[in-house]
Amino acid sequence: MSSSPNYSAQIRAERLISAGRLVLAACALTAVAASPADALHPTWRIAYALLGTYAAYALVVAVAVWRAPRPLGRTRLATHLIDLAVFAVMYIFEQHVASGFFVFFVFSLLSATLRWQWRGTLFTAVTAFGVALVSALYQASSADEFESNRVLIRGLYLSVVAVLLGYLGVYEVRLRREISRLASWSSALPDDAEGMIREVLIRIADVLSAPRVLLIWEERE
């Protein structure tokens, strides 16, 4: 098994995502099960059954990921698309009952950032916006009163979360690159003090991507 930092980071990310998926599914299923029966819309039974199936799916994926000796690279995109599809259905059904399924899209954004950095965040954010738009059009055509403010506020929330996570993805890539540059430093340095200082400053400028580095010191006497 490879021991590269990037490889280990993928394993940790997939395990974190699988654990988060399982916790979210269990909490959502518990919340719906604890809701009064008269508070549920008749069509919510379909979503309830779908949520139970999703919780079982989350458990199977979590067990598979934690037992796998290496990242399941081919399943990352598949599980991400399944998450988005299930969350989209839950978001559409959410108009019939007070629930917190909107937070699942935040989980999708976080998962995409951990897996594919800012590119995954952008793709997931665009998909989430599309789902929210379709849901808003559906609600506008089927409901007597349409809450446009609710859609607007949720769109703003998604935008803020997507921007923050996208920046986090860029920052993580930059930090990993800087650590890699530090690890690649050779221990060989010039014997003379002037050459050694020049070489260290060049390396520091390379790590920091700085156009110039200034060193100031004071003589004892």
PDB file of N, CA, C and O in Angstrom, residues 105-167:
ATOM      1  N   PHE A 105     -27.202  19.471   1.770  1.00  0.00           N
ATOM      2  CA  PHE A 105     -26.466  20.068   0.658  1.00  0.00           C
ATOM      3  C   PHE A 105     -25.136  20.658   1.149  1.00  0.00           C
ATOM      4  O   PHE A 105     -24.143  20.653   0.413  1.00  0.00           O
ATOM      5  N   VAL A 106     -25.128  21.174   2.368  1.00  0.00           N
ATOM      6  CA  VAL A 106     -23.875  21.657   2.947  1.00  0.00           C
ATOM      7  C   VAL A 106     -22.905  20.489   3.109  1.00  0.00           C
ATOM      8  O   VAL A 106     -21.703  20.614   2.858  1.00  0.00           O
ATOM      9  N   PHE A 107     -23.422  19.342   3.533  1.00  0.00           N
ATOM     10  CA  PHE A 107     -22.586  18.144   3.630  1.00  0.00           C
ATOM     11  C   PHE A 107     -22.034  17.755   2.262  1.00  0.00           C
ATOM     12  O   PHE A 107     -20.868  17.353   2.144  1.00  0.00           O
ATOM     13  N   SER A 108     -22.838  17.870   1.211  1.00  0.00           N
ATOM     14  CA  SER A 108     -22.362  17.562  -0.141  1.00  0.00           C
ATOM     15  C   SER A 108     -21.256  18.515  -0.566  1.00  0.00           C
ATOM     16  O   SER A 108     -20.268  18.098  -1.197  1.00  0.00           O
ATOM     17  N   LEU A 109     -21.401  19.790  -0.239  1.00  0.00           N
ATOM     18  CA  LEU A 109     -20.362  20.758  -0.570  1.00  0.00           C
ATOM     19  C   LEU A 109     -19.062  20.437   0.161  1.00  0.00           C
ATOM     20  O   LEU A 109     -17.970  20.504  -0.421  1.00  0.00           O
ATOM     21  N   LEU A 110     -19.179  20.078   1.437  1.00  0.00           N
ATOM     22  CA  LEU A 110     -17.987  19.733   2.207  1.00  0.00           C
ATOM     23  C   LEU A 110     -17.320  18.473   1.646  1.00  0.00           C
ATOM     24  O   LEU A 110     -16.094  18.410   1.528  1.00  0.00           O
ATOM     25  N   SER A 111     -18.125  17.480   1.288  1.00  0.00           N
ATOM     26  CA  SER A 111     -17.578  16.247   0.714  1.00  0.00           C
ATOM     27  C   SER A 111     -16.852  16.530  -0.595  1.00  0.00           C
ATOM     28  O   SER A 111     -15.765  15.995  -0.837  1.00  0.00           O
ATOM     29  N   ALA A 112     -17.463  17.371  -1.431  1.00  0.00           N
ATOM     30  CA  ALA A 112     -16.833  17.706  -2.714  1.00  0.00           C
ATOM     31  C   ALA A 112     -15.516  18.448  -2.503  1.00  0.00           C
ATOM     32  O   ALA A 112     -14.547  18.233  -3.236  1.00  0.00           O
ATOM     33  N   THR A 113     -15.464  19.313  -1.482  1.00  0.00           N
ATOM     34  CA  THR A 113     -14.227  20.048  -1.206  1.00  0.00           C
ATOM     35  C   THR A 113     -13.127  19.105  -0.747  1.00  0.00           C
ATOM     36  O   THR A 113     -11.962  19.229  -1.165  1.00  0.00           O
ATOM     37  N   LEU A 114     -13.471  18.151   0.110  1.00  0.00           N
ATOM     38  CA  LEU A 114     -12.472  17.199   0.594  1.00  0.00           C
ATOM     39  C   LEU A 114     -11.961  16.304  -0.531  1.00  0.00           C
ATOM     40  O   LEU A 114     -10.801  15.891  -0.528  1.00  0.00           O
ATOM     41  N   ARG A 115     -12.812  16.013  -1.499  1.00  0.00           N
ATOM     42  CA  ARG A 115     -12.427  15.089  -2.571  1.00  0.00           C
ATOM     43  C   ARG A 115     -11.744  15.780  -3.738  1.00  0.00           C
ATOM     44  O   ARG A 115     -10.722  15.311  -4.238  1.00  0.00           O
ATOM     45  N   TRP A 116     -12.321  16.892  -4.211  1.00  0.00           N
ATOM     46  CA  TRP A 116     -11.831  17.510  -5.446  1.00  0.00           C
ATOM     47  C   TRP A 116     -11.529  18.992  -5.295  1.00  0.00           C
ATOM     48  O   TRP A 116     -11.447  19.700  -6.291  1.00  0.00           O
ATOM     49  N   GLN A 117     -11.385  19.480  -4.071  1.00  0.00           N
ATOM     50  CA  GLN A 117     -11.072  20.870  -3.795  1.00  0.00           C
ATOM     51  C   GLN A 117     -12.119  21.807  -4.439  1.00  0.00           C
ATOM     52  O   GLN A 117     -13.279  21.476  -4.503  1.00  0.00           O
ATOM     53  N   TRP A 118     -11.685  22.954  -4.942  1.00  0.00           N
ATOM     54  CA  TRP A 118     -12.643  23.978  -5.364  1.00  0.00           C
ATOM     55  C   TRP A 118     -13.448  23.548  -6.594  1.00  0.00           C
ATOM     56  O   TRP A 118     -14.589  23.994  -6.768  1.00  0.00           O
ATOM     57  N   ARG A 119     -12.891  22.681  -7.439  1.00  0.00           N
ATOM     58  CA  ARG A 119     -13.639  22.234  -8.619  1.00  0.00           C
ATOM     59  C   ARG A 119     -14.863  21.426  -8.198  1.00  0.00           C
ATOM     60  O   ARG A 119     -15.956  21.584  -8.767  1.00  0.00           O
ATOM     61  N   GLY A 120     -14.699  20.548  -7.219  1.00  0.00           N
ATOM     62  CA  GLY A 120     -15.835  19.788  -6.719  1.00  0.00           C
ATOM     63  C   GLY A 120     -16.853  20.675  -6.039  1.00  0.00           C
ATOM     64  O   GLY A 120     -18.071  20.458  -6.169  1.00  0.00           O
ATOM     65  N   THR A 121     -16.378  21.689  -5.316  1.00  0.00           N
ATOM     66  CA  THR A 121     -17.298  22.622  -4.662  1.00  0.00           C
ATOM     67  C   THR A 121     -18.126  23.369  -5.692  1.00  0.00           C
ATOM     68  O   THR A 121     -19.342  23.548  -5.522  1.00  0.00           O
ATOM     69  N   LEU A 122     -17.481  23.808  -6.773  1.00  0.00           N
ATOM     70  CA  LEU A 122     -18.194  24.546  -7.817  1.00  0.00           C
ATOM     71  C   LEU A 122     -19.247  23.668  -8.479  1.00  0.00           C
ATOM     72  O   LEU A 122     -20.405  24.093  -8.664  1.00  0.00           O
ATOM     73  N   PHE A 123     -18.887  22.442  -8.847  1.00  0.00           N
ATOM     74  CA  PHE A 123     -19.842  21.538  -9.491  1.00  0.00           C
ATOM     75  C   PHE A 123     -21.029  21.254  -8.580  1.00  0.00           C
ATOM     76  O   PHE A 123     -22.195  21.307  -9.013  1.00  0.00           O
ATOM     77  N   THR A 124     -20.763  20.986  -7.311  1.00  0.00           N
ATOM     78  CA  THR A 124     -21.843  20.668  -6.379  1.00  0.00           C
ATOM     79  C   THR A 124     -22.717  21.876  -6.115  1.00  0.00           C
ATOM     80  O   THR A 124     -23.945  21.750  -5.995  1.00  0.00           O
ATOM     81  N   ALA A 125     -22.113  23.050  -6.022  1.00  0.00           N
ATOM     82  CA  ALA A 125     -22.895  24.265  -5.784  1.00  0.00           C
ATOM     83  C   ALA A 125     -23.833  24.546  -6.956  1.00  0.00           C
ATOM     84  O   ALA A 125     -25.012  24.892  -6.753  1.00  0.00           O
ATOM     85  N   VAL A 126     -23.338  24.387  -8.181  1.00  0.00           N
ATOM     86  CA  VAL A 126     -24.190  24.598  -9.358  1.00  0.00           C
ATOM     87  C   VAL A 126     -25.343  23.599  -9.369  1.00  0.00           C
ATOM     88  O   VAL A 126     -26.500  23.946  -9.655  1.00  0.00           O
ATOM     89  N   THR A 127     -25.041  22.338  -9.023  1.00  0.00           N
ATOM     90  CA  THR A 127     -26.094  21.321  -8.962  1.00  0.00           C
ATOM     91  C   THR A 127     -27.125  21.665  -7.894  1.00  0.00           C
ATOM     92  O   THR A 127     -28.344  21.536  -8.116  1.00  0.00           O
ATOM     93  N   ALA A 128     -26.657  22.098  -6.718  1.00  0.00           N
ATOM     94  CA  ALA A 128     -27.570  22.447  -5.634  1.00  0.00           C
ATOM     95  C   ALA A 128     -28.447  23.638  -6.027  1.00  0.00           C
ATOM     96  O   ALA A 128     -29.653  23.659  -5.735  1.00  0.00           O
ATOM     97  N   PHE A 129     -27.872  24.629  -6.702  1.00  0.00           N
ATOM     98  CA  PHE A 129     -28.659  25.765  -7.166  1.00  0.00           C
ATOM     99  C   PHE A 129     -29.721  25.318  -8.166  1.00  0.00           C
ATOM    100  O   PHE A 129     -30.853  25.814  -8.160  1.00  0.00           O
ATOM    101  N   GLY A 130     -29.357  24.387  -9.049  1.00  0.00           N
ATOM    102  CA  GLY A 130     -30.332  23.871  -9.999  1.00  0.00           C
ATOM    103  C   GLY A 130     -31.481  23.157  -9.320  1.00  0.00           C
ATOM    104  O   GLY A 130     -32.654  23.342  -9.688  1.00  0.00           O
ATOM    105  N   VAL A 131     -31.163  22.353  -8.309  1.00  0.00           N
ATOM    106  CA  VAL A 131     -32.212  21.651  -7.559  1.00  0.00           C
ATOM    107  C   VAL A 131     -33.118  22.647  -6.845  1.00  0.00           C
ATOM    108  O   VAL A 131     -34.350  22.507  -6.843  1.00  0.00           O
ATOM    109  N   ALA A 132     -32.512  23.670  -6.221  1.00  0.00           N
ATOM    110  CA  ALA A 132     -33.309  24.680  -5.523  1.00  0.00           C
ATOM    111  C   ALA A 132     -34.216  25.432  -6.485  1.00  0.00           C
ATOM    112  O   ALA A 132     -35.375  25.736  -6.158  1.00  0.00           O
ATOM    113  N   LEU A 133     -33.723  25.708  -7.697  1.00  0.00           N
ATOM    114  CA  LEU A 133     -34.533  26.414  -8.687  1.00  0.00           C
ATOM    115  C   LEU A 133     -35.700  25.554  -9.150  1.00  0.00           C
ATOM    116  O   LEU A 133     -36.847  26.029  -9.236  1.00  0.00           O
ATOM    117  N   VAL A 134     -35.433  24.289  -9.435  1.00  0.00           N
ATOM    118  CA  VAL A 134     -36.509  23.380  -9.853  1.00  0.00           C
ATOM    119  C   VAL A 134     -37.545  23.230  -8.747  1.00  0.00           C
ATOM    120  O   VAL A 134     -38.755  23.239  -8.996  1.00  0.00           O
ATOM    121  N   SER A 135     -37.076  23.094  -7.514  1.00  0.00           N
ATOM    122  CA  SER A 135     -38.001  22.973  -6.387  1.00  0.00           C
ATOM    123  C   SER A 135     -38.836  24.229  -6.220  1.00  0.00           C
ATOM    124  O   SER A 135     -40.045  24.156  -5.931  1.00  0.00           O
ATOM    125  N   ALA A 136     -38.211  25.394  -6.414  1.00  0.00           N
ATOM    126  CA  ALA A 136     -38.950  26.649  -6.295  1.00  0.00           C
ATOM    127  C   ALA A 136     -40.030  26.760  -7.372  1.00  0.00           C
ATOM    128  O   ALA A 136     -41.159  27.188  -7.093  1.00  0.00           O
ATOM    129  N   LEU A 137     -39.708  26.371  -8.595  1.00  0.00           N
ATOM    130  CA  LEU A 137     -40.700  26.398  -9.671  1.00  0.00           C
ATOM    131  C   LEU A 137     -41.839  25.421  -9.403  1.00  0.00           C
ATOM    132  O   LEU A 137     -43.008  25.718  -9.657  1.00  0.00           O
ATOM    133  N   TYR A 138     -41.491  24.262  -8.858  1.00  0.00           N
ATOM    134  CA  TYR A 138     -42.513  23.268  -8.526  1.00  0.00           C
ATOM    135  C   TYR A 138     -43.441  23.788  -7.428  1.00  0.00           C
ATOM    136  O   TYR A 138     -44.665  23.651  -7.505  1.00  0.00           O
ATOM    137  N   GLN A 139     -42.863  24.411  -6.409  1.00  0.00           N
ATOM    138  CA  GLN A 139     -43.674  24.952  -5.330  1.00  0.00           C
ATOM    139  C   GLN A 139     -44.546  26.098  -5.831  1.00  0.00           C
ATOM    140  O   GLN A 139     -45.697  26.240  -5.418  1.00  0.00           O
ATOM    141  N   ALA A 140     -44.007  26.927  -6.715  1.00  0.00           N
ATOM    142  CA  ALA A 140     -44.774  28.053  -7.238  1.00  0.00           C
ATOM    143  C   ALA A 140     -45.971  27.599  -8.065  1.00  0.00           C
ATOM    144  O   ALA A 140     -47.012  28.257  -8.087  1.00  0.00           O
ATOM    145  N   SER A 141     -45.827  26.450  -8.737  1.00  0.00           N
ATOM    146  CA  SER A 141     -46.919  25.963  -9.581  1.00  0.00           C
ATOM    147  C   SER A 141     -47.963  25.155  -8.817  1.00  0.00           C
ATOM    148  O   SER A 141     -49.105  25.030  -9.255  1.00  0.00           O
ATOM    149  N   SER A 142     -47.580  24.609  -7.650  1.00  0.00           N
ATOM    150  CA  SER A 142     -48.490  23.740  -6.912  1.00  0.00           C
ATOM    151  C   SER A 142     -49.027  24.344  -5.625  1.00  0.00           C
ATOM    152  O   SER A 142     -49.973  23.828  -5.054  1.00  0.00           O
ATOM    153  N   ALA A 143     -48.427  25.434  -5.145  1.00  0.00           N
ATOM    154  CA  ALA A 143     -48.849  26.023  -3.874  1.00  0.00           C
ATOM    155  C   ALA A 143     -49.602  27.322  -4.121  1.00  0.00           C
ATOM    156  O   ALA A 143     -49.355  28.034  -5.101  1.00  0.00           O
ATOM    157  N   ASP A 144     -50.531  27.608  -3.217  1.00  0.00           N
ATOM    158  CA  ASP A 144     -51.289  28.861  -3.318  1.00  0.00           C
ATOM    159  C   ASP A 144     -50.428  30.058  -2.955  1.00  0.00           C
ATOM    160  O   ASP A 144     -50.546  31.125  -3.547  1.00  0.00           O
ATOM    161  N   GLU A 145     -49.550  29.877  -1.956  1.00  0.00           N
ATOM    162  CA  GLU A 145     -48.658  30.931  -1.525  1.00  0.00           C
ATOM    163  C   GLU A 145     -47.210  30.462  -1.700  1.00  0.00           C
ATOM    164  O   GLU A 145     -46.840  29.405  -1.198  1.00  0.00           O
ATOM    165  N   PHE A 146     -46.455  31.254  -2.400  1.00  0.00           N
ATOM    166  CA  PHE A 146     -45.065  30.895  -2.667  1.00  0.00           C
ATOM    167  C   PHE A 146     -44.145  31.791  -1.852  1.00  0.00           C
ATOM    168  O   PHE A 146     -44.231  33.025  -1.936  1.00  0.00           O
ATOM    169  N   GLU A 147     -43.285  31.188  -1.035  1.00  0.00           N
ATOM    170  CA  GLU A 147     -42.365  31.934  -0.188  1.00  0.00           C
ATOM    171  C   GLU A 147     -41.056  32.189  -0.939  1.00  0.00           C
ATOM    172  O   GLU A 147     -40.114  31.402  -0.867  1.00  0.00           O
ATOM    173  N   SER A 148     -41.037  33.284  -1.666  1.00  0.00           N
ATOM    174  CA  SER A 148     -39.838  33.606  -2.448  1.00  0.00           C
ATOM    175  C   SER A 148     -38.663  33.977  -1.550  1.00  0.00           C
ATOM    176  O   SER A 148     -37.504  33.726  -1.899  1.00  0.00           O
ATOM    177  N   ASN A 149     -38.957  34.591  -0.397  1.00  0.00           N
ATOM    178  CA  ASN A 149     -37.877  34.976   0.516  1.00  0.00           C
ATOM    179  C   ASN A 149     -37.114  33.756   1.012  1.00  0.00           C
ATOM    180  O   ASN A 149     -35.891  33.805   1.184  1.00  0.00           O
ATOM    181  N   ARG A 150     -37.824  32.656   1.241  1.00  0.00           N
ATOM    182  CA  ARG A 150     -37.180  31.441   1.724  1.00  0.00           C
ATOM    183  C   ARG A 150     -36.184  30.918   0.694  1.00  0.00           C
ATOM    184  O   ARG A 150     -35.064  30.522   1.037  1.00  0.00           O
ATOM    185  N   VAL A 151     -36.580  30.923  -0.565  1.00  0.00           N
ATOM    186  CA  VAL A 151     -35.688  30.461  -1.631  1.00  0.00           C
ATOM    187  C   VAL A 151     -34.479  31.380  -1.758  1.00  0.00           C
ATOM    188  O   VAL A 151     -33.336  30.931  -1.921  1.00  0.00           O
ATOM    189  N   LEU A 152     -34.712  32.694  -1.660  1.00  0.00           N
ATOM    190  CA  LEU A 152     -33.627  33.656  -1.773  1.00  0.00           C
ATOM    191  C   LEU A 152     -32.620  33.492  -0.639  1.00  0.00           C
ATOM    192  O   LEU A 152     -31.401  33.483  -0.855  1.00  0.00           O
ATOM    193  N   ILE A 153     -33.122  33.350   0.593  1.00  0.00           N
ATOM    194  CA  ILE A 153     -32.236  33.213   1.745  1.00  0.00           C
ATOM    195  C   ILE A 153     -31.408  31.938   1.642  1.00  0.00           C
ATOM    196  O   ILE A 153     -30.195  31.931   1.909  1.00  0.00           O
ATOM    197  N   ARG A 154     -32.048  30.853   1.234  1.00  0.00           N
ATOM    198  CA  ARG A 154     -31.312  29.594   1.102  1.00  0.00           C
ATOM    199  C   ARG A 154     -30.279  29.683  -0.015  1.00  0.00           C
ATOM    200  O   ARG A 154     -29.184  29.119   0.091  1.00  0.00           O
ATOM    201  N   GLY A 155     -30.604  30.387  -1.082  1.00  0.00           N
ATOM    202  CA  GLY A 155     -29.628  30.581  -2.147  1.00  0.00           C
ATOM    203  C   GLY A 155     -28.420  31.370  -1.672  1.00  0.00           C
ATOM    204  O   GLY A 155     -27.283  31.057  -2.029  1.00  0.00           O
ATOM    205  N   LEU A 156     -28.673  32.384  -0.841  1.00  0.00           N
ATOM    206  CA  LEU A 156     -27.565  33.156  -0.280  1.00  0.00           C
ATOM    207  C   LEU A 156     -26.727  32.300   0.662  1.00  0.00           C
ATOM    208  O   LEU A 156     -25.490  32.392   0.651  1.00  0.00           O
ATOM    209  N   TYR A 157     -27.383  31.473   1.473  1.00  0.00           N
ATOM    210  CA  TYR A 157     -26.642  30.569   2.363  1.00  0.00           C
ATOM    211  C   TYR A 157     -25.742  29.636   1.561  1.00  0.00           C
ATOM    212  O   TYR A 157     -24.561  29.436   1.893  1.00  0.00           O
ATOM    213  N   LEU A 158     -26.303  29.059   0.498  1.00  0.00           N
ATOM    214  CA  LEU A 158     -25.518  28.166  -0.337  1.00  0.00           C
ATOM    215  C   LEU A 158     -24.330  28.891  -0.962  1.00  0.00           C
ATOM    216  O   LEU A 158     -23.229  28.342  -1.050  1.00  0.00           O
ATOM    217  N   SER A 159     -24.549  30.126  -1.397  1.00  0.00           N
ATOM    218  CA  SER A 159     -23.474  30.893  -2.020  1.00  0.00           C
ATOM    219  C   SER A 159     -22.343  31.145  -1.032  1.00  0.00           C
ATOM    220  O   SER A 159     -21.161  30.964  -1.368  1.00  0.00           O
ATOM    221  N   VAL A 160     -22.699  31.550   0.180  1.00  0.00           N
ATOM    222  CA  VAL A 160     -21.675  31.838   1.190  1.00  0.00           C
ATOM    223  C   VAL A 160     -20.890  30.578   1.541  1.00  0.00           C
ATOM    224  O   VAL A 160     -19.652  30.581   1.587  1.00  0.00           O
ATOM    225  N   VAL A 161     -21.613  29.473   1.767  1.00  0.00           N
ATOM    226  CA  VAL A 161     -20.947  28.221   2.124  1.00  0.00           C
ATOM    227  C   VAL A 161     -20.058  27.742   0.982  1.00  0.00           C
ATOM    228  O   VAL A 161     -18.925  27.284   1.195  1.00  0.00           O
ATOM    229  N   ALA A 162     -20.548  27.848  -0.261  1.00  0.00           N
ATOM    230  CA  ALA A 162     -19.764  27.405  -1.415  1.00  0.00           C
ATOM    231  C   ALA A 162     -18.493  28.232  -1.563  1.00  0.00           C
ATOM    232  O   ALA A 162     -17.413  27.688  -1.835  1.00  0.00           O
ATOM    233  N   VAL A 163     -18.585  29.556  -1.377  1.00  0.00           N
ATOM    234  CA  VAL A 163     -17.400  30.411  -1.498  1.00  0.00           C
ATOM    235  C   VAL A 163     -16.389  30.078  -0.406  1.00  0.00           C
ATOM    236  O   VAL A 163     -15.178  29.948  -0.669  1.00  0.00           O
ATOM    237  N   LEU A 164     -16.863  29.916   0.835  1.00  0.00           N
ATOM    238  CA  LEU A 164     -15.955  29.612   1.938  1.00  0.00           C
ATOM    239  C   LEU A 164     -15.269  28.256   1.745  1.00  0.00           C
ATOM    240  O   LEU A 164     -14.053  28.134   1.937  1.00  0.00           O
ATOM    241  N   LEU A 165     -16.045  27.251   1.357  1.00  0.00           N
ATOM    242  CA  LEU A 165     -15.452  25.929   1.159  1.00  0.00           C
ATOM    243  C   LEU A 165     -14.547  25.906  -0.057  1.00  0.00           C
ATOM    244  O   LEU A 165     -13.528  25.202  -0.076  1.00  0.00           O
ATOM    245  N   GLY A 166     -14.917  26.653  -1.111  1.00  0.00           N
ATOM    246  CA  GLY A 166     -14.038  26.740  -2.272  1.00  0.00           C
ATOM    247  C   GLY A 166     -12.697  27.373  -1.919  1.00  0.00           C
ATOM    248  O   GLY A 166     -11.648  26.893  -2.344  1.00  0.00           O
ATOM    249  N   TYR A 167     -12.749  28.431  -1.118  1.00  0.00           N
ATOM    250  CA  TYR A 167     -11.497  29.044  -0.665  1.00  0.00           C
ATOM    251  C   TYR A 167     -10.711  28.084   0.215  1.00  0.00           C
ATOM    252  O   TYR A 167      -9.478  28.014   0.130  1.00  0.00           O
TER     253      TYR A 167
END
